[in-house]
Coordinates of C-alpha atoms in Angstrom, one line a residue:
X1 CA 0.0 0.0 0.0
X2 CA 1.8 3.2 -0.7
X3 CA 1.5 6.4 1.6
X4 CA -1.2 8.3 -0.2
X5 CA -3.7 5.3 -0.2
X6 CA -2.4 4.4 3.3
X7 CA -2.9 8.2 4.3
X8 CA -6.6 8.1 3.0
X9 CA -7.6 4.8 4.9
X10 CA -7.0 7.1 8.2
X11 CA -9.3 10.0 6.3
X12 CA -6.5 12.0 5.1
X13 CA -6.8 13.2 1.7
X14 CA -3.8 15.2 0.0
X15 CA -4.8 18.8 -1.2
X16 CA -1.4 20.4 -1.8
X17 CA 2.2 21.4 -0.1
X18 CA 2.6 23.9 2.3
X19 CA 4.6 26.8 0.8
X20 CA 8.3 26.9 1.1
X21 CA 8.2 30.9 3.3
X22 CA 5.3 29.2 5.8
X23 CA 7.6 25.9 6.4
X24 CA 10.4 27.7 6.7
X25 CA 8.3 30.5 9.0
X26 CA 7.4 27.6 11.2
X27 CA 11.0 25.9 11.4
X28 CA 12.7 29.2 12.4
X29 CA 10.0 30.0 15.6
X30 CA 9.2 26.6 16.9
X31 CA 13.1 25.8 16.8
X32 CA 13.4 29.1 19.0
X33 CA 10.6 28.2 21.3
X34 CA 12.2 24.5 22.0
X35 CA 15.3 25.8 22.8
X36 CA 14.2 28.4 25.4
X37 CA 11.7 26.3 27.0
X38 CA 13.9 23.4 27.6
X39 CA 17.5 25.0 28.1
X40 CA 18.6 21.7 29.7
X41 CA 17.9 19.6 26.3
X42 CA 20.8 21.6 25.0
X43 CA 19.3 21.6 21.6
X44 CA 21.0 24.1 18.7
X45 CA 18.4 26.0 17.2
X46 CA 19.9 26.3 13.9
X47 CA 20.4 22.8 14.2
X48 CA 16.3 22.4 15.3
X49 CA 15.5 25.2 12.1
X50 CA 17.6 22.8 9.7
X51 CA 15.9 19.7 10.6
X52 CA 12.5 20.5 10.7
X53 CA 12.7 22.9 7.2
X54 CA 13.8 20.0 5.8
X55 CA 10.2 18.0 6.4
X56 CA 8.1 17.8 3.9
X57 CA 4.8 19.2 5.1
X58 CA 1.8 19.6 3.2
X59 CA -2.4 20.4 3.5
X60 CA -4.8 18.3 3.7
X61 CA -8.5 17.2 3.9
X62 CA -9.1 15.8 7.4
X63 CA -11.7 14.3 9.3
X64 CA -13.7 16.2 12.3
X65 CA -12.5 15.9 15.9
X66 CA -9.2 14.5 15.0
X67 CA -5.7 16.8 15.3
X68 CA -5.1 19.3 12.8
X69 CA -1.9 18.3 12.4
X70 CA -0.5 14.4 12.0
X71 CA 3.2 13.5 11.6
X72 CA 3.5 10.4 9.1
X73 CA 6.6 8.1 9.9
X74 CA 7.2 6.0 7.2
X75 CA 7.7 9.3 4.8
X76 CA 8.7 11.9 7.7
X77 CA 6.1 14.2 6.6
X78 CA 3.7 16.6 8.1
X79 CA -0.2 16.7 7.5
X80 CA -2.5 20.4 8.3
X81 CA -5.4 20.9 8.1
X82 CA -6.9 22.4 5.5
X83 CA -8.2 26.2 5.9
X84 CA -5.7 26.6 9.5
X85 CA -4.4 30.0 9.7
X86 CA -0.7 29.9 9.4
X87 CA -0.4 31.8 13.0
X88 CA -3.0 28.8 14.5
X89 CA -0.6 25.9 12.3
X90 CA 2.5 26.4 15.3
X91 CA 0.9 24.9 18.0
X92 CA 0.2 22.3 16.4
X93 CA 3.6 21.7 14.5
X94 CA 5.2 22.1 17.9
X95 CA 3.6 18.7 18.3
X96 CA 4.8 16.7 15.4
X97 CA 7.8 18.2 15.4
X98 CA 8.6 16.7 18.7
X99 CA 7.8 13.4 17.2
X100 CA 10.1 13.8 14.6
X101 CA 12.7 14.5 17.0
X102 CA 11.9 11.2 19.1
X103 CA 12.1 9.2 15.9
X104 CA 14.4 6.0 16.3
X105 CA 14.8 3.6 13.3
X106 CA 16.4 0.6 12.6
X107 CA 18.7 -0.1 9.9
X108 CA 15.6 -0.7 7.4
X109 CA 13.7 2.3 8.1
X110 CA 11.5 0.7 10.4
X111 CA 10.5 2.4 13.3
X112 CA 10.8 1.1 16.5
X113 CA 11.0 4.0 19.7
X114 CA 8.9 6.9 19.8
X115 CA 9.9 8.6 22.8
X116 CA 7.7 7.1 25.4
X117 CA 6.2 4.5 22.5
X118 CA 8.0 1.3 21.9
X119 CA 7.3 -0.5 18.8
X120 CA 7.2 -4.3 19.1
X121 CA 6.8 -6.8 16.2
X122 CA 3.1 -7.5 17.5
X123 CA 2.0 -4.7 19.8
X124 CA 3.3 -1.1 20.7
X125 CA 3.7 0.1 23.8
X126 CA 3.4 3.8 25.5
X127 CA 1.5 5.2 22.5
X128 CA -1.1 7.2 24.9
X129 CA 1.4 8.1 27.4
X130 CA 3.6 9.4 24.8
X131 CA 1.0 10.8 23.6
X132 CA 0.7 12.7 26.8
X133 CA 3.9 13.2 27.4
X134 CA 4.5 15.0 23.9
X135 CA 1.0 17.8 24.7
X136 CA 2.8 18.5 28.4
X137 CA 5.5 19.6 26.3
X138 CA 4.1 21.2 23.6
X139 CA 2.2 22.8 26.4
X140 CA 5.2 24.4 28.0
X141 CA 6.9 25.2 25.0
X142 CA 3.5 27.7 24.0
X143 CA 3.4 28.7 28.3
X144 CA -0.1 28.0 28.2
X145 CA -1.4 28.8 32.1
X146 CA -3.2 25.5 33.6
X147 CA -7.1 25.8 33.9
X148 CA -10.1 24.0 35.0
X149 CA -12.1 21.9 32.4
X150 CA -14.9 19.3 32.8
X151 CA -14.5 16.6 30.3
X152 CA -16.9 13.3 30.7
X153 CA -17.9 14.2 34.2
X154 CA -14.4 14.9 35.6
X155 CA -13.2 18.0 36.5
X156 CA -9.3 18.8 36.3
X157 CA -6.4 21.1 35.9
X158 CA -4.6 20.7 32.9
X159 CA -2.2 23.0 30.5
X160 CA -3.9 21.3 27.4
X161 CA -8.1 22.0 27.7
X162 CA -8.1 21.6 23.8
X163 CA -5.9 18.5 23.3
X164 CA -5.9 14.9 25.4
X165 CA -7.0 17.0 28.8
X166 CA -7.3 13.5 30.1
X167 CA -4.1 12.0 29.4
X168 CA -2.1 15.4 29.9
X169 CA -3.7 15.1 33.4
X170 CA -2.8 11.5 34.4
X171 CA 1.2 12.4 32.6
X172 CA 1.2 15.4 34.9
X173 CA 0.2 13.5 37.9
X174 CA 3.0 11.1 36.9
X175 CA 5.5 13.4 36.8
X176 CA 4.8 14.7 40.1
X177 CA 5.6 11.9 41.3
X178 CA 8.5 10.9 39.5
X179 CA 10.0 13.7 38.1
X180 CA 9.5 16.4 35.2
X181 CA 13.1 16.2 33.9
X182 CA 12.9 12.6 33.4
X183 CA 10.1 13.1 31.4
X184 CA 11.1 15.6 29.3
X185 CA 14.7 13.6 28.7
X186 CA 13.0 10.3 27.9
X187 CA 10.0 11.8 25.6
X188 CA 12.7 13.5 23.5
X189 CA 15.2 11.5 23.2
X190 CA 14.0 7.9 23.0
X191 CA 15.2 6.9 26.7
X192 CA 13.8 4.2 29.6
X193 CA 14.7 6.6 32.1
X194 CA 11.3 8.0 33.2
X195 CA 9.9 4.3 33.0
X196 CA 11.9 2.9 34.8
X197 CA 11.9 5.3 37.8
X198 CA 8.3 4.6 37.6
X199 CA 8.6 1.1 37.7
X200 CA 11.1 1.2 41.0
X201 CA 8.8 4.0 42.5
X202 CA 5.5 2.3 41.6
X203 CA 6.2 -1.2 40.9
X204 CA 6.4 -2.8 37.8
X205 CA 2.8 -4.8 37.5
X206 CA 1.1 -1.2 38.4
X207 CA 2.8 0.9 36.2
X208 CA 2.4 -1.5 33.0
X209 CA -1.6 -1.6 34.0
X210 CA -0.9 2.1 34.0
X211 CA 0.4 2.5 31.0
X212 CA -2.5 0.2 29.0
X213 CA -5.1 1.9 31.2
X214 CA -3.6 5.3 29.1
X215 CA -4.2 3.1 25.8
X216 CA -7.5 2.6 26.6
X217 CA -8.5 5.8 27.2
X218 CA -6.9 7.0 24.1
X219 CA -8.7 4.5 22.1
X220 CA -12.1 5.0 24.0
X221 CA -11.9 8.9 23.4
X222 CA -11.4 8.1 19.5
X223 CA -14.3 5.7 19.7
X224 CA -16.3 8.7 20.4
X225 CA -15.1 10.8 17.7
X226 CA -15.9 8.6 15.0
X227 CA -19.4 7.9 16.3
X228 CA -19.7 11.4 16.8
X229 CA -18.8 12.1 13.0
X230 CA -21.5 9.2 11.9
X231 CA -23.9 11.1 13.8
X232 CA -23.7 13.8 11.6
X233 CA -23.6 11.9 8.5
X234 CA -26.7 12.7 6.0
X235 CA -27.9 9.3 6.1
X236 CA -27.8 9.1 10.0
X237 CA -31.4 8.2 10.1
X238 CA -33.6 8.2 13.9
X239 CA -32.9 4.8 14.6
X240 CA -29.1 4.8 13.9
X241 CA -28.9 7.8 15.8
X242 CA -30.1 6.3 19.0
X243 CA -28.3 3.8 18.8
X244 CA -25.0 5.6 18.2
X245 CA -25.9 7.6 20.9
X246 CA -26.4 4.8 23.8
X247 CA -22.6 3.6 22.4
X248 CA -22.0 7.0 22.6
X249 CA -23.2 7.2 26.1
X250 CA -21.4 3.4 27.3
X251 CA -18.2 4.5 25.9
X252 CA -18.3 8.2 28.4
X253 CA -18.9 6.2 30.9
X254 CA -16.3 3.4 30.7
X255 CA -14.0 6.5 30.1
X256 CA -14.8 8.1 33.0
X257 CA -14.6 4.4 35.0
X258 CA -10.7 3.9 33.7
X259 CA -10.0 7.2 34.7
X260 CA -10.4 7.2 38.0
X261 CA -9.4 3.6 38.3
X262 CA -5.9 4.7 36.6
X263 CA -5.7 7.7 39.0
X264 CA -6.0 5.8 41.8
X265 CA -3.3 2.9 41.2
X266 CA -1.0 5.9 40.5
X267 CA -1.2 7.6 44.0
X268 CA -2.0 4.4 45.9
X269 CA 0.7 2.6 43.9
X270 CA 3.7 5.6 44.9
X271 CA 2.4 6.3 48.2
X272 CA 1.8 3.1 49.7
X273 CA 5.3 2.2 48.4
X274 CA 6.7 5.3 49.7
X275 CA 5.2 4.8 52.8
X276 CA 6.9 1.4 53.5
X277 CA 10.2 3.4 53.4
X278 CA 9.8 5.9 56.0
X279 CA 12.5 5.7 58.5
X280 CA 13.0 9.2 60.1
X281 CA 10.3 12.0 61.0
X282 CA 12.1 14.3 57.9
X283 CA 11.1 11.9 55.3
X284 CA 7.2 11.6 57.1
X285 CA 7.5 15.4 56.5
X286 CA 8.4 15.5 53.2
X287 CA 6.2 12.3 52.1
X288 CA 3.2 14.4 54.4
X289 CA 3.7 17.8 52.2
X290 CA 3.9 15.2 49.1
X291 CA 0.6 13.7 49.7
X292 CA -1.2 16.8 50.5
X293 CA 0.2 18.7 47.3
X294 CA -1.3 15.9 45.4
X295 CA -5.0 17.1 45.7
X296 CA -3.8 19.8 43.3
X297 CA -3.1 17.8 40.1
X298 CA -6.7 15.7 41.0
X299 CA -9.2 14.5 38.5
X300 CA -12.6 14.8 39.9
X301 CA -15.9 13.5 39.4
X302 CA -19.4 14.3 41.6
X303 CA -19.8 11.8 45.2
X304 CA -16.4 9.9 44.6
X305 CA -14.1 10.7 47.4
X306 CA -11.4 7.9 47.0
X307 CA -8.3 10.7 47.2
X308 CA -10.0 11.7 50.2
X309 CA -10.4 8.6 51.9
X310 CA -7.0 7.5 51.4
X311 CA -5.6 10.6 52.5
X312 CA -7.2 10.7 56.2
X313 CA -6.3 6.9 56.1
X314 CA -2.8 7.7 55.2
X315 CA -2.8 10.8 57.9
X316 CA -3.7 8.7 60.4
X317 CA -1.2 5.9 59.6
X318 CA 1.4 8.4 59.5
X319 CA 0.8 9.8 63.0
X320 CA 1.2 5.9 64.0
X321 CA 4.4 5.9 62.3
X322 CA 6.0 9.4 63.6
X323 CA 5.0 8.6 67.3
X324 CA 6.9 5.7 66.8
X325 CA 9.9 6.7 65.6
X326 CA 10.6 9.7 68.3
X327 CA 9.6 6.8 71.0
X328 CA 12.1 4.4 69.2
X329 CA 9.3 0.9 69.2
X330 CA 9.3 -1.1 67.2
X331 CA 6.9 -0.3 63.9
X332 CA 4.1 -2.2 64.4
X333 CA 0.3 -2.0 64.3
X334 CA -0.9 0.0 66.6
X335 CA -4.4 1.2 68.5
X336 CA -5.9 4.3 66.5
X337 CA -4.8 7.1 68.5
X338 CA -7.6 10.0 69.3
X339 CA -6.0 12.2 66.6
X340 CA -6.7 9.8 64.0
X341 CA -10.3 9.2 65.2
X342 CA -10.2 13.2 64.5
X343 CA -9.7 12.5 60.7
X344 CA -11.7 9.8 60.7
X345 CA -14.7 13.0 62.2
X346 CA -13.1 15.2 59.5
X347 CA -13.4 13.3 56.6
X348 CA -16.1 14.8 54.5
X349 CA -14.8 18.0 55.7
X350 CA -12.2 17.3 53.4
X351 CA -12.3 18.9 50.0
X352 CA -10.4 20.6 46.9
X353 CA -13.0 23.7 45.9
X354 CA -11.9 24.0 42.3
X355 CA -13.4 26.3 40.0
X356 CA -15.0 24.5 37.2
X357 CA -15.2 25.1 33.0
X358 CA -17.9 22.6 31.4
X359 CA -16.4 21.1 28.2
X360 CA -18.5 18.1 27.7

């Protein structure tokens, strides 16, 4: 199949190429951008204008709801949207220009790492939280402020309202955890750093479920748009509509089921791990302030209080733990002390008042 029958079996139709004075436009400020967000990288940025004016970029036809922009592999080129404004075109060629940068081939052209994504003979791996990985940054390279959206019933603060909010949200609670450098250093250039410190931190069986839970939400969320787009089909008579929309309807709410599910293996996973590894009152201190901090980069959906919960549970334990260290005893179970009775009293006191955006 070659790349222009291959292109329209994904609903991307060829209308023409970009002009050589927008590509090189593009090149020249997103290569600028990089290099100041992320000083660290140590990237050139005539060597960044070079390599991405050198991509062959063109306009296309595209179907509704997906990205206006799609980076194509196997010929290293870049697909627009049709009718974009060239000022609207960067943030989204920030995007797949970072793709190209993660791009690791073998011998044969083949790829095989993308960043975050591995590519195995029968299944890839990491796509989503690439995928989330690559908007954080594209995020940060346009310093676009966090909001508030509501997306499927969940409220959350994310730097990406427009583009995977969802997955942008669970990245960012990853990388609070485990750390933001990490992430940028593996999701540019190819490495297992950041997964593996999220394997040791989290364990590896919970962070693998982690990272197909991300899949699945990906793949859910594009379930949607394509019934979305039959729904506006001319032929989309009653009947069909109806039942489109109770798919519709089953697929929000199994997307809204794996998100919280995901959420909370990630905090229970690093916190009751943490936890088992508290040996002084400095590093209850820190793991305290850690914990609490945590509320801020929460998903949150109407009468589920499992973050909550599991803090007061954890507050309590950790008021176990402190009393004995200072007392030198052994670290064993212990009778709940008064205080912890008092955030057992406080727990639906407990909340994180977040203005809220609908964006359902």
């Amino acid at each position: 199949m070659n790349i222009e029958a291959e292109l329209k079996k994904d609903g991307i139709e060829i209308v023409g190429r970009l002009d050589t004075l927008s590509v090189n436009s593009l090149a020249k400020s997103v290569s600028s951008k990089i290099c100041k967000a992320f000083p660290k990288a140590h990237f050139s940025s005539k060597q960044l204008f070079i390599e991405f004016a050198r991509l062959p970029m063109f306009l296309a036809e595209m179907p509704e709801g997906f990205a206006e922009a799609n980076y194509f592999y196997k010929n290293s080129s870049i697909y627009f949207k049709q009718g974009v404004p060239l000022d609207e075109l960067e943030k989204f060629a920030i995007h797949e220009f970072i793709h190209h940068l993660q791009e690791v081939k073998d011998k044969n052209g083949n790829l095989y790492r993308l960043g975050l994504c591995e590519y195995g003979e029968f299944k890839t791996y990491g796509m989503a939280l690439n995928e989330g990985a690559v908007q954080l940054l594209t995020s940060k390279v346009l310093e676009q402020p966090e909001d508030i959206v509501k997306y499927y019933e969940i409220s959350l603060p994310t730097n990406s309202p427009n583009y995977y909010p969802l997955l942008c949200n669970l990245v960012k609670q990853l990388t609070y955890l485990i750390g933001e450098n990490l992430l940028f250093e593996s999701t540019f250039f190819s490495t297992d750093s950041f997964k593996l410190e999220a394997i040791r931190l989290l364990g590896k069986k919970e962070f693998l479920k982690i990272q197909d839970n991300l899949d699945k939400i990906l793949y859910i969320e594009e379930k949607i748009i394509k019934l979305n787009n039959q729904l506006l089909e001319d032929n989309c008579d009653t009947d069909k509509a109806q039942k489109i929309g109770i798919k519709i309807y089953n697929y929000k709410a199994n997307l809204k089921k794996v998100f919280i599910q995901t959420q909370d293996l990630i905090f229970s996973s690093y916190f009751n791990n943490e936890f088992n590894n508290l040996t002084t009152t400095q590093e209850i201190e820190i793991y305290r302030t850690k914990l609490y901090n945590y509320q801020n980069y929460l998903g949150i959906t109407e009468n589920c209080f499992d973050f909550n919960n599991y803090y007061v549970d954890k507050m309590a334990e950790l008021e176990n733990k402190y009393e004995a260290i200072i007392n030198n005893v052994a670290l064993t179970v212990v009778k709940e002390s008064k205080l912890a009775n008092l955030f057992k009293a406080l727990r639906l006191l407990f909340s994180f008042g977040k203005n809220e955006n609908e964006n359902e």
